[in-house]
Amino acid sequence: MAASRLLFDFIESLIIVYFIIAYFSLPKKGKNTTIYFIFVFLVELLCDILNWNGFQIGIIHFFINIFAVYKMTHKMNFSTVFVILFYECIINLSTLICFMIYCSIFGYSQYVQLGLISFCAVAASSKMFLLILSMFILKATKMDFSFAKKRYFCVIISEMTIMVTFSLGSYKLIMDEIDQYTLIYMLFGLVIVFLCNIVYMVCLSNLYKEKMDFEKKTQKIYYLEQGVELIKNIHFDTYQTNHRLFYVMKKLKQLAENDHNEDALKIIDQFEHEREMTSKLFSTNNPYFDMIVSIKINELIERHILIKPQISLLPGDKYKDIAFINHIVSILNYIKDNKSITLHIKDQGVYFLVEMYSKEDFYKYDQFLLQHLNLLIKSRYQHENDLYIARFLLGDSDNE
């Protein structure tokens, strides 16, 4: 019996070491591997001498395997701990299944002292079953646990508690040593699993609420973007129509001048004047910027301020920033006492240039400088050739 125990301890130690080395891609040869195998084998022998059951062996194996993997890989994560604990349960499962099959075949209803042949039959079949399960796990796929550990902490604790409780119960059942303390340990494990499930359900409910809130916000953003896209298309079509109308009127004026048709010229000049004092639209393929700035310019036109805008921008993400656009619009708030103004807006790479020309002075220019120092890179204000000129170079302070 002692020789057979020694043989099966050697075989089990060999299977365990082979699985851990193969699964975690550890060195198959070397001093550390040899020492690792010797430790696993000595634990098997020591537990046989002390008459410890498989549950106690599994706990010692668990810590030895953890230490061996960390020693040879210099890293440790949840998947490592979970796989090693899971494999210890596989060892217990293989022994329990083979023992139950043996009892069902020979009609044993409880634990009896096995003879040499019976012991060898159960041990050999359990080691063979363990080897088959180990090869299946290695050939199938490696377990990858990449989920959020904080969110699923309760699930992790529940699974580990179930594994430990199963290992304890299975070996106590085999050895027919179910006592009051074993039942207490198992009931305590069930309480832990029950509490963890309650906490997880609460977390799952909160997660569902967060998901619903996120979907509502996503739908709201989607409909807003659809609305912006619709307004953008209307804006672009109107801009194109005004653009074509400008060249049509220019061609008509040229023909009227060639024919010296004064009445037609007066009508065309009156139309162009009315057109200058009505809504202005422009399109730079930056819909947020185009719409907001167009609205502000049209507000000034309604106050009978003649504005000649010249805007040259490339499409860019910075023109989706409403805060940045509001800074641009705030510049136009200082146009109050001006009767007419020429407005230039240009893209200068990471910077943004605004130029305003008017025969009248601008309203509270110094106050603007104080309110917009965070975006203002450079400014210049001058009066020459009967024109007041204000230039603003704006940009993100991070780009300076």
mmCIF file of C-alpha atoms in Angstrom:
data_model
loop_
_atom_site.group_PDB
_atom_site.id
_atom_site.type_symbol
_atom_site.label_atom_id
_atom_site.label_comp_id
_atom_site.label_asym_id
_atom_site.label_seq_id
_atom_site.Cartn_x
_atom_site.Cartn_y
_atom_site.Cartn_z
ATOM 1 C CA MET A 1 0.000 0.000 0.000
ATOM 2 C CA ALA A 2 2.828 2.414 0.874
ATOM 3 C CA ALA A 3 4.565 1.774 -2.443
ATOM 4 C CA SER A 4 1.328 2.292 -4.366
ATOM 5 C CA ARG A 5 0.662 5.566 -2.504
ATOM 6 C CA LEU A 6 4.192 6.704 -3.317
ATOM 7 C CA LEU A 7 3.667 5.887 -7.007
ATOM 8 C CA PHE A 8 0.323 7.678 -7.272
ATOM 9 C CA ASP A 9 1.662 10.691 -5.330
ATOM 10 C CA PHE A 10 4.508 10.873 -7.854
ATOM 11 C CA ILE A 11 2.088 10.655 -10.798
ATOM 12 C CA GLU A 12 -0.241 13.327 -9.359
ATOM 13 C CA SER A 13 2.679 15.656 -8.637
ATOM 14 C CA LEU A 14 3.940 15.161 -12.176
ATOM 15 C CA ILE A 15 0.508 15.975 -13.685
ATOM 16 C CA ILE A 16 0.101 19.089 -11.530
ATOM 17 C CA VAL A 17 3.554 20.441 -12.339
ATOM 18 C CA TYR A 18 3.115 19.669 -16.049
ATOM 19 C CA PHE A 19 -0.224 21.494 -16.199
ATOM 20 C CA ILE A 20 1.015 24.616 -14.392
ATOM 21 C CA ILE A 21 4.177 24.785 -16.523
ATOM 22 C CA ALA A 22 2.268 24.252 -19.782
ATOM 23 C CA TYR A 23 -0.594 26.612 -18.975
ATOM 24 C CA PHE A 24 1.533 29.553 -17.802
ATOM 25 C CA SER A 25 4.351 28.879 -20.311
ATOM 26 C CA LEU A 26 6.969 28.369 -17.618
ATOM 27 C CA PRO A 27 10.455 26.971 -18.353
ATOM 28 C CA LYS A 28 10.211 23.182 -18.727
ATOM 29 C CA LYS A 29 13.790 22.633 -17.632
ATOM 30 C CA GLY A 30 15.968 24.265 -15.040
ATOM 31 C CA LYS A 31 16.740 24.503 -11.366
ATOM 32 C CA ASN A 32 13.485 26.272 -10.441
ATOM 33 C CA THR A 33 11.340 23.672 -12.226
ATOM 34 C CA THR A 34 13.101 20.789 -10.446
ATOM 35 C CA ILE A 35 12.745 22.430 -7.045
ATOM 36 C CA TYR A 36 9.086 23.157 -7.808
ATOM 37 C CA PHE A 37 8.379 19.479 -8.582
ATOM 38 C CA ILE A 38 10.256 18.296 -5.481
ATOM 39 C CA PHE A 39 8.210 20.602 -3.241
ATOM 40 C CA VAL A 40 4.903 19.390 -4.715
ATOM 41 C CA PHE A 41 5.950 15.756 -4.331
ATOM 42 C CA LEU A 42 7.191 16.243 -0.754
ATOM 43 C CA VAL A 43 3.863 17.842 0.186
ATOM 44 C CA GLU A 44 2.089 14.732 -1.085
ATOM 45 C CA LEU A 45 4.360 12.477 1.013
ATOM 46 C CA LEU A 46 4.128 14.653 4.114
ATOM 47 C CA CYS A 47 0.324 14.734 3.979
ATOM 48 C CA ASP A 48 0.247 10.924 3.648
ATOM 49 C CA ILE A 49 2.500 10.571 6.701
ATOM 50 C CA LEU A 50 0.381 13.032 8.722
ATOM 51 C CA ASN A 51 -2.810 11.422 7.390
ATOM 52 C CA TRP A 52 -4.089 14.769 6.111
ATOM 53 C CA ASN A 53 -6.989 14.708 3.648
ATOM 54 C CA GLY A 54 -7.034 16.052 0.116
ATOM 55 C CA PHE A 55 -8.549 19.387 1.120
ATOM 56 C CA GLN A 56 -5.495 20.242 3.240
ATOM 57 C CA ILE A 57 -3.214 19.011 0.464
ATOM 58 C CA GLY A 58 -5.053 21.244 -2.000
ATOM 59 C CA ILE A 59 -4.563 24.339 0.162
ATOM 60 C CA ILE A 60 -0.807 23.718 0.399
ATOM 61 C CA HIS A 61 -0.617 22.967 -3.329
ATOM 62 C CA PHE A 62 -2.467 26.199 -4.059
ATOM 63 C CA PHE A 63 0.117 28.377 -2.281
ATOM 64 C CA ILE A 64 3.056 26.430 -3.719
ATOM 65 C CA ASN A 65 1.700 26.853 -7.270
ATOM 66 C CA ILE A 66 1.060 30.563 -6.703
ATOM 67 C CA PHE A 67 4.603 31.056 -5.428
ATOM 68 C CA ALA A 68 6.117 29.018 -8.277
ATOM 69 C CA VAL A 69 4.294 30.983 -10.991
ATOM 70 C CA TYR A 70 5.213 34.315 -9.400
ATOM 71 C CA LYS A 71 8.832 33.247 -8.916
ATOM 72 C CA MET A 72 9.281 32.211 -12.564
ATOM 73 C CA THR A 73 7.176 34.931 -14.254
ATOM 74 C CA HIS A 74 7.627 37.835 -11.793
ATOM 75 C CA LYS A 75 3.964 38.796 -12.190
ATOM 76 C CA MET A 76 0.663 37.932 -10.570
ATOM 77 C CA ASN A 77 -2.929 38.741 -11.506
ATOM 78 C CA PHE A 78 -6.443 37.534 -10.845
ATOM 79 C CA SER A 79 -6.514 35.020 -13.722
ATOM 80 C CA THR A 80 -3.449 33.270 -12.276
ATOM 81 C CA VAL A 81 -5.074 32.851 -8.862
ATOM 82 C CA PHE A 82 -8.412 31.803 -10.345
ATOM 83 C CA VAL A 83 -6.940 29.178 -12.713
ATOM 84 C CA ILE A 84 -4.824 27.596 -9.971
ATOM 85 C CA LEU A 85 -7.787 27.472 -7.590
ATOM 86 C CA PHE A 86 -9.990 26.113 -10.362
ATOM 87 C CA TYR A 87 -7.443 23.386 -11.114
ATOM 88 C CA GLU A 88 -7.350 22.342 -7.458
ATOM 89 C CA CYS A 89 -11.120 21.848 -7.688
ATOM 90 C CA ILE A 90 -10.573 19.750 -10.833
ATOM 91 C CA ILE A 91 -8.250 17.489 -8.826
ATOM 92 C CA ASN A 92 -10.913 17.080 -6.144
ATOM 93 C CA LEU A 93 -13.603 16.525 -8.775
ATOM 94 C CA SER A 94 -11.668 13.752 -10.503
ATOM 95 C CA THR A 95 -11.178 11.907 -7.215
ATOM 96 C CA LEU A 96 -14.838 12.326 -6.168
ATOM 97 C CA ILE A 97 -16.231 11.151 -9.518
ATOM 98 C CA CYS A 98 -14.020 8.059 -9.655
ATOM 99 C CA PHE A 99 -14.828 7.163 -6.052
ATOM 100 C CA MET A 100 -18.587 7.512 -6.651
ATOM 101 C CA ILE A 101 -18.359 5.370 -9.790
ATOM 102 C CA TYR A 102 -16.479 2.703 -7.826
ATOM 103 C CA CYS A 103 -19.079 2.765 -5.042
ATOM 104 C CA SER A 104 -21.968 2.522 -7.503
ATOM 105 C CA ILE A 105 -20.365 -0.416 -9.346
ATOM 106 C CA PHE A 106 -19.600 -2.420 -6.229
ATOM 107 C CA GLY A 107 -22.682 -1.317 -4.295
ATOM 108 C CA TYR A 108 -20.952 0.569 -1.459
ATOM 109 C CA SER A 109 -23.226 3.122 0.220
ATOM 110 C CA GLN A 110 -20.589 4.579 2.531
ATOM 111 C CA TYR A 111 -16.872 4.681 3.015
ATOM 112 C CA VAL A 112 -15.116 1.377 3.607
ATOM 113 C CA GLN A 113 -11.454 0.554 3.984
ATOM 114 C CA LEU A 114 -10.294 -0.077 0.434
ATOM 115 C CA GLY A 115 -8.070 -3.011 -0.326
ATOM 116 C CA LEU A 116 -4.919 -2.706 -2.365
ATOM 117 C CA ILE A 117 -6.576 -3.597 -5.664
ATOM 118 C CA SER A 118 -9.578 -1.349 -5.036
ATOM 119 C CA PHE A 119 -7.337 1.529 -3.945
ATOM 120 C CA CYS A 120 -5.147 1.158 -7.024
ATOM 121 C CA ALA A 121 -8.208 1.004 -9.285
ATOM 122 C CA VAL A 122 -9.724 4.184 -7.834
ATOM 123 C CA ALA A 123 -6.388 6.040 -7.707
ATOM 124 C CA ALA A 124 -5.368 5.032 -11.237
ATOM 125 C CA SER A 125 -8.722 5.977 -12.721
ATOM 126 C CA SER A 126 -8.736 9.352 -10.888
ATOM 127 C CA LYS A 127 -5.209 10.190 -12.103
ATOM 128 C CA MET A 128 -6.154 9.194 -15.650
ATOM 129 C CA PHE A 129 -9.288 11.313 -15.471
ATOM 130 C CA LEU A 130 -7.246 14.220 -14.091
ATOM 131 C CA LEU A 131 -4.766 13.885 -16.964
ATOM 132 C CA ILE A 132 -7.593 13.890 -19.521
ATOM 133 C CA LEU A 133 -9.181 17.006 -18.000
ATOM 134 C CA SER A 134 -5.786 18.733 -17.852
ATOM 135 C CA MET A 135 -5.064 18.002 -21.521
ATOM 136 C CA PHE A 136 -8.559 19.175 -22.487
ATOM 137 C CA ILE A 137 -8.072 22.507 -20.734
ATOM 138 C CA LEU A 138 -4.640 22.996 -22.303
ATOM 139 C CA LYS A 139 -5.830 22.081 -25.815
ATOM 140 C CA ALA A 140 -9.131 23.950 -25.695
ATOM 141 C CA THR A 141 -8.333 27.494 -24.641
ATOM 142 C CA LYS A 142 -6.640 29.440 -21.940
ATOM 143 C CA MET A 143 -8.917 31.312 -19.579
ATOM 144 C CA ASP A 144 -8.814 35.061 -20.063
ATOM 145 C CA PHE A 145 -10.460 37.143 -17.353
ATOM 146 C CA SER A 146 -10.303 40.702 -18.646
ATOM 147 C CA PHE A 147 -13.475 42.080 -17.050
ATOM 148 C CA ALA A 148 -13.558 44.913 -14.536
ATOM 149 C CA LYS A 149 -12.430 43.358 -11.266
ATOM 150 C CA LYS A 150 -13.973 46.022 -9.046
ATOM 151 C CA ARG A 151 -17.410 45.601 -10.577
ATOM 152 C CA TYR A 152 -17.323 41.804 -10.395
ATOM 153 C CA PHE A 153 -15.542 41.499 -7.067
ATOM 154 C CA CYS A 154 -18.585 39.845 -5.460
ATOM 155 C CA VAL A 155 -18.805 37.318 -8.296
ATOM 156 C CA ILE A 156 -15.127 36.477 -7.853
ATOM 157 C CA ILE A 157 -15.552 35.947 -4.097
ATOM 158 C CA SER A 158 -18.643 33.802 -4.711
ATOM 159 C CA GLU A 159 -16.889 31.579 -7.239
ATOM 160 C CA MET A 160 -13.851 31.083 -5.025
ATOM 161 C CA THR A 161 -16.026 30.349 -2.002
ATOM 162 C CA ILE A 162 -17.974 27.746 -3.979
ATOM 163 C CA MET A 163 -14.724 26.106 -5.108
ATOM 164 C CA VAL A 164 -13.330 25.919 -1.563
ATOM 165 C CA THR A 165 -16.651 24.620 -0.162
ATOM 166 C CA PHE A 166 -16.862 22.018 -2.908
ATOM 167 C CA SER A 167 -13.314 20.810 -2.248
ATOM 168 C CA LEU A 168 -13.943 20.567 1.493
ATOM 169 C CA GLY A 169 -17.242 18.732 1.076
ATOM 170 C CA SER A 170 -15.995 16.316 -1.563
ATOM 171 C CA TYR A 171 -13.061 15.046 0.487
ATOM 172 C CA LYS A 172 -15.096 14.864 3.674
ATOM 173 C CA LEU A 173 -17.651 12.800 1.746
ATOM 174 C CA ILE A 174 -14.999 10.417 0.421
ATOM 175 C CA MET A 175 -13.432 9.933 3.849
ATOM 176 C CA ASP A 176 -16.840 9.734 5.545
ATOM 177 C CA GLU A 177 -15.776 12.477 7.965
ATOM 178 C CA ILE A 178 -18.790 14.796 7.701
ATOM 179 C CA ASP A 179 -19.004 16.362 11.171
ATOM 180 C CA GLN A 180 -20.547 19.421 12.769
ATOM 181 C CA TYR A 181 -17.571 21.681 11.996
ATOM 182 C CA THR A 182 -17.631 20.676 8.337
ATOM 183 C CA LEU A 183 -21.301 21.583 8.099
ATOM 184 C CA ILE A 184 -20.617 24.919 9.819
ATOM 185 C CA TYR A 185 -17.835 25.727 7.348
ATOM 186 C CA MET A 186 -20.022 24.830 4.382
ATOM 187 C CA LEU A 187 -23.013 26.788 5.712
ATOM 188 C CA PHE A 188 -20.745 29.761 6.338
ATOM 189 C CA GLY A 189 -19.585 29.520 2.718
ATOM 190 C CA LEU A 190 -23.192 29.501 1.537
ATOM 191 C CA VAL A 191 -23.889 32.644 3.598
ATOM 192 C CA ILE A 192 -20.929 34.388 1.944
ATOM 193 C CA VAL A 193 -22.221 33.409 -1.509
ATOM 194 C CA PHE A 194 -25.746 34.588 -0.588
ATOM 195 C CA LEU A 195 -24.513 37.985 0.626
ATOM 196 C CA CYS A 196 -22.263 38.413 -2.410
ATOM 197 C CA ASN A 197 -25.204 37.680 -4.713
ATOM 198 C CA ILE A 198 -27.303 40.347 -2.974
ATOM 199 C CA VAL A 199 -24.525 42.927 -3.344
ATOM 200 C CA TYR A 200 -24.016 41.925 -6.967
ATOM 201 C CA MET A 201 -27.733 42.303 -7.726
ATOM 202 C CA VAL A 202 -27.659 45.807 -6.258
ATOM 203 C CA CYS A 203 -24.595 46.633 -8.371
ATOM 204 C CA LEU A 204 -26.302 45.112 -11.417
ATOM 205 C CA SER A 205 -29.387 47.260 -10.803
ATOM 206 C CA ASN A 206 -27.245 50.405 -10.555
ATOM 207 C CA LEU A 207 -25.393 49.372 -13.706
ATOM 208 C CA TYR A 208 -28.710 48.937 -15.520
ATOM 209 C CA LYS A 209 -29.788 52.436 -14.461
ATOM 210 C CA GLU A 210 -26.470 53.861 -15.670
ATOM 211 C CA LYS A 211 -26.902 52.029 -18.962
ATOM 212 C CA MET A 212 -30.423 53.399 -19.441
ATOM 213 C CA ASP A 213 -29.256 56.930 -18.616
ATOM 214 C CA PHE A 214 -26.401 56.547 -21.077
ATOM 215 C CA GLU A 215 -28.764 55.294 -23.798
ATOM 216 C CA LYS A 216 -31.093 58.233 -23.198
ATOM 217 C CA LYS A 217 -28.191 60.680 -23.475
ATOM 218 C CA THR A 218 -26.954 58.882 -26.583
ATOM 219 C CA GLN A 219 -30.389 59.103 -28.203
ATOM 220 C CA LYS A 220 -30.644 62.770 -27.260
ATOM 221 C CA ILE A 221 -27.252 63.479 -28.799
ATOM 222 C CA TYR A 222 -28.246 61.495 -31.895
ATOM 223 C CA TYR A 223 -31.425 63.528 -32.430
ATOM 224 C CA LEU A 224 -29.532 66.763 -31.789
ATOM 225 C CA GLU A 225 -26.955 65.760 -34.376
ATOM 226 C CA GLN A 226 -29.731 64.913 -36.826
ATOM 227 C CA GLY A 227 -31.231 68.329 -36.197
ATOM 228 C CA VAL A 228 -27.872 70.001 -36.696
ATOM 229 C CA GLU A 229 -27.369 68.040 -39.911
ATOM 230 C CA LEU A 230 -30.793 69.150 -41.179
ATOM 231 C CA ILE A 231 -30.115 72.788 -40.325
ATOM 232 C CA LYS A 232 -26.686 72.453 -41.916
ATOM 233 C CA ASN A 233 -28.225 71.233 -45.177
ATOM 234 C CA ILE A 234 -30.820 74.022 -45.171
ATOM 235 C CA HIS A 235 -28.081 76.522 -44.355
ATOM 236 C CA PHE A 236 -25.875 75.238 -47.162
ATOM 237 C CA ASP A 237 -28.702 75.237 -49.747
ATOM 238 C CA THR A 238 -29.661 78.793 -48.802
ATOM 239 C CA TYR A 239 -26.033 79.874 -48.975
ATOM 240 C CA GLN A 240 -25.635 78.310 -52.417
ATOM 241 C CA THR A 241 -28.805 80.022 -53.645
ATOM 242 C CA ASN A 242 -27.601 83.433 -52.405
ATOM 243 C CA HIS A 243 -24.217 82.796 -53.964
ATOM 244 C CA ARG A 244 -25.738 82.004 -57.351
ATOM 245 C CA LEU A 245 -28.084 84.992 -57.064
ATOM 246 C CA PHE A 246 -25.099 87.276 -56.448
ATOM 247 C CA TYR A 247 -23.459 86.272 -59.745
ATOM 248 C CA VAL A 248 -26.780 86.441 -61.606
ATOM 249 C CA MET A 249 -27.315 90.026 -60.396
ATOM 250 C CA LYS A 250 -23.725 90.869 -61.259
ATOM 251 C CA LYS A 251 -24.264 89.586 -64.798
ATOM 252 C CA LEU A 252 -27.547 91.518 -65.110
ATOM 253 C CA LYS A 253 -25.836 94.701 -63.911
ATOM 254 C CA GLN A 254 -23.098 94.231 -66.503
ATOM 255 C CA LEU A 255 -25.679 93.799 -69.269
ATOM 256 C CA ALA A 256 -27.615 96.871 -68.049
ATOM 257 C CA GLU A 257 -24.429 98.951 -68.075
ATOM 258 C CA ASN A 258 -23.651 97.825 -71.609
ATOM 259 C CA ASP A 259 -27.173 98.820 -72.729
ATOM 260 C CA HIS A 260 -27.046 102.058 -70.660
ATOM 261 C CA ASN A 261 -30.337 101.088 -69.029
ATOM 262 C CA GLU A 262 -30.519 103.487 -66.086
ATOM 263 C CA ASP A 263 -33.831 102.186 -64.808
ATOM 264 C CA ALA A 264 -32.502 98.622 -64.669
ATOM 265 C CA LEU A 265 -29.327 99.811 -62.910
ATOM 266 C CA LYS A 266 -31.372 101.620 -60.252
ATOM 267 C CA ILE A 267 -33.460 98.524 -59.604
ATOM 268 C CA ILE A 268 -30.344 96.349 -59.394
ATOM 269 C CA ASP A 269 -28.575 98.805 -57.048
ATOM 270 C CA GLN A 270 -31.662 98.977 -54.858
ATOM 271 C CA PHE A 271 -31.827 95.183 -54.761
ATOM 272 C CA GLU A 272 -28.136 94.917 -53.811
ATOM 273 C CA HIS A 273 -28.600 97.494 -51.047
ATOM 274 C CA GLU A 274 -31.577 95.594 -49.671
ATOM 275 C CA ARG A 275 -29.615 92.381 -49.948
ATOM 276 C CA GLU A 276 -26.738 93.905 -47.961
ATOM 277 C CA MET A 277 -29.168 94.861 -45.186
ATOM 278 C CA THR A 278 -30.850 91.458 -44.964
ATOM 279 C CA SER A 279 -29.783 88.120 -43.543
ATOM 280 C CA LYS A 280 -26.292 86.901 -44.389
ATOM 281 C CA LEU A 281 -25.296 83.269 -44.520
ATOM 282 C CA PHE A 282 -21.927 81.662 -45.032
ATOM 283 C CA SER A 283 -20.692 78.100 -45.129
ATOM 284 C CA THR A 284 -17.257 76.891 -43.957
ATOM 285 C CA ASN A 285 -18.266 73.215 -43.415
ATOM 286 C CA ASN A 286 -18.214 73.890 -39.664
ATOM 287 C CA PRO A 287 -21.981 73.761 -38.969
ATOM 288 C CA TYR A 288 -21.886 74.835 -35.311
ATOM 289 C CA PHE A 289 -19.656 77.808 -36.065
ATOM 290 C CA ASP A 290 -21.569 78.756 -39.219
ATOM 291 C CA MET A 291 -24.977 78.774 -37.529
ATOM 292 C CA ILE A 292 -24.001 80.548 -34.302
ATOM 293 C CA VAL A 293 -21.911 83.262 -35.971
ATOM 294 C CA SER A 294 -24.520 83.738 -38.716
ATOM 295 C CA ILE A 295 -27.183 84.339 -36.066
ATOM 296 C CA LYS A 296 -24.990 86.956 -34.350
ATOM 297 C CA ILE A 297 -24.191 88.740 -37.597
ATOM 298 C CA ASN A 298 -27.871 88.835 -38.521
ATOM 299 C CA GLU A 299 -28.663 90.333 -35.098
ATOM 300 C CA LEU A 300 -26.290 93.190 -35.935
ATOM 301 C CA ILE A 301 -27.893 93.591 -39.362
ATOM 302 C CA GLU A 302 -31.302 93.936 -37.704
ATOM 303 C CA ARG A 303 -29.821 96.902 -35.753
ATOM 304 C CA HIS A 304 -29.088 98.502 -39.163
ATOM 305 C CA ILE A 305 -25.337 97.880 -39.008
ATOM 306 C CA LEU A 306 -23.916 97.169 -42.457
ATOM 307 C CA ILE A 307 -21.560 94.175 -42.189
ATOM 308 C CA LYS A 308 -19.323 92.823 -44.935
ATOM 309 C CA PRO A 309 -18.042 89.483 -43.661
ATOM 310 C CA GLN A 310 -15.120 87.646 -45.262
ATOM 311 C CA ILE A 311 -14.625 84.283 -43.582
ATOM 312 C CA SER A 312 -11.945 81.762 -44.528
ATOM 313 C CA LEU A 313 -11.852 78.623 -42.345
ATOM 314 C CA LEU A 314 -10.939 74.984 -42.761
ATOM 315 C CA PRO A 315 -13.108 72.276 -41.165
ATOM 316 C CA GLY A 316 -11.778 71.493 -37.675
ATOM 317 C CA ASP A 317 -12.775 70.042 -34.324
ATOM 318 C CA LYS A 318 -12.079 73.298 -32.490
ATOM 319 C CA TYR A 319 -15.053 74.857 -34.283
ATOM 320 C CA LYS A 320 -17.318 72.318 -32.539
ATOM 321 C CA ASP A 321 -16.346 73.761 -29.156
ATOM 322 C CA ILE A 322 -19.302 75.953 -28.162
ATOM 323 C CA ALA A 323 -17.221 77.768 -25.518
ATOM 324 C CA PHE A 324 -14.636 78.732 -28.131
ATOM 325 C CA ILE A 325 -17.336 79.882 -30.571
ATOM 326 C CA ASN A 326 -18.902 82.017 -27.842
ATOM 327 C CA HIS A 327 -15.580 83.803 -27.431
ATOM 328 C CA ILE A 328 -15.665 84.645 -31.136
ATOM 329 C CA VAL A 329 -19.248 85.857 -30.877
ATOM 330 C CA SER A 330 -18.358 87.967 -27.837
ATOM 331 C CA ILE A 331 -16.003 90.015 -30.045
ATOM 332 C CA LEU A 332 -18.983 91.068 -32.121
ATOM 333 C CA ASN A 333 -20.697 92.362 -28.977
ATOM 334 C CA TYR A 334 -18.316 95.328 -29.071
ATOM 335 C CA ILE A 335 -19.875 96.477 -32.351
ATOM 336 C CA LYS A 336 -22.513 98.889 -31.083
ATOM 337 C CA ASP A 337 -22.062 102.427 -32.404
ATOM 338 C CA ASN A 338 -20.704 101.427 -35.802
ATOM 339 C CA LYS A 339 -22.750 102.102 -38.924
ATOM 340 C CA SER A 340 -20.747 99.786 -41.135
ATOM 341 C CA ILE A 341 -17.955 97.299 -40.583
ATOM 342 C CA THR A 342 -15.780 94.928 -42.565
ATOM 343 C CA LEU A 343 -15.222 91.657 -40.734
ATOM 344 C CA HIS A 344 -12.394 89.240 -41.560
ATOM 345 C CA ILE A 345 -12.217 85.854 -39.861
ATOM 346 C CA LYS A 346 -9.267 83.646 -40.824
ATOM 347 C CA ASP A 347 -7.840 80.313 -39.794
ATOM 348 C CA GLN A 348 -4.182 80.586 -38.723
ATOM 349 C CA GLY A 349 -3.321 76.954 -37.978
ATOM 350 C CA VAL A 350 -3.754 76.428 -34.251
ATOM 351 C CA TYR A 351 -4.673 80.106 -33.929
ATOM 352 C CA PHE A 352 -7.649 82.152 -35.033
ATOM 353 C CA LEU A 353 -7.498 85.698 -36.456
ATOM 354 C CA VAL A 354 -10.346 88.199 -36.241
ATOM 355 C CA GLU A 355 -9.996 91.596 -37.954
ATOM 356 C CA MET A 356 -12.542 94.424 -37.873
ATOM 357 C CA TYR A 357 -12.440 97.635 -39.938
ATOM 358 C CA SER A 358 -14.791 100.549 -39.314
ATOM 359 C CA LYS A 359 -14.937 104.317 -39.621
ATOM 360 C CA GLU A 360 -16.357 104.473 -36.103
ATOM 361 C CA ASP A 361 -14.558 103.596 -32.878
ATOM 362 C CA PHE A 362 -15.258 100.211 -31.288
ATOM 363 C CA TYR A 363 -17.182 99.949 -28.018
ATOM 364 C CA LYS A 364 -15.090 99.319 -24.846
ATOM 365 C CA TYR A 365 -12.127 97.689 -26.570
ATOM 366 C CA ASP A 366 -10.032 97.603 -23.356
ATOM 367 C CA GLN A 367 -12.791 95.784 -21.484
ATOM 368 C CA PHE A 368 -12.684 93.002 -24.047
ATOM 369 C CA LEU A 369 -8.946 92.515 -23.508
ATOM 370 C CA LEU A 370 -9.475 92.012 -19.764
ATOM 371 C CA GLN A 371 -12.315 89.503 -20.214
ATOM 372 C CA HIS A 372 -10.590 87.297 -22.775
ATOM 373 C CA LEU A 373 -6.963 87.120 -21.664
ATOM 374 C CA ASN A 374 -7.180 83.304 -21.399
ATOM 375 C CA LEU A 375 -7.667 82.966 -25.173
ATOM 376 C CA LEU A 376 -6.021 86.143 -26.397
ATOM 377 C CA ILE A 377 -2.577 85.488 -27.877
ATOM 378 C CA LYS A 378 -1.990 88.909 -29.416
ATOM 379 C CA SER A 379 -4.078 92.029 -30.080
ATOM 380 C CA ARG A 380 -3.594 95.261 -31.970
ATOM 381 C CA TYR A 381 -5.717 98.396 -32.139
ATOM 382 C CA GLN A 382 -4.897 101.305 -34.435
ATOM 383 C CA HIS A 383 -6.420 104.239 -36.298
ATOM 384 C CA GLU A 384 -5.125 105.035 -39.758
ATOM 385 C CA ASN A 385 -6.563 106.411 -43.006
ATOM 386 C CA ASP A 386 -9.803 107.294 -41.195
ATOM 387 C CA LEU A 387 -10.296 103.645 -40.252
ATOM 388 C CA TYR A 388 -10.336 102.026 -36.822
ATOM 389 C CA ILE A 389 -8.681 98.607 -37.050
ATOM 390 C CA ALA A 390 -8.942 95.917 -34.352
ATOM 391 C CA ARG A 391 -7.062 92.637 -34.653
ATOM 392 C CA PHE A 392 -7.368 89.657 -32.312
ATOM 393 C CA LEU A 393 -5.253 86.520 -32.483
ATOM 394 C CA LEU A 394 -6.984 83.852 -30.404
ATOM 395 C CA GLY A 395 -6.056 80.313 -29.466
ATOM 396 C CA ASP A 396 -5.828 77.711 -26.728
ATOM 397 C CA SER A 397 -3.207 78.613 -24.129
ATOM 398 C CA ASP A 398 -1.912 75.025 -24.332
ATOM 399 C CA ASN A 399 -0.739 75.688 -27.881
ATOM 400 C CA GLU A 400 1.401 78.661 -27.047
#
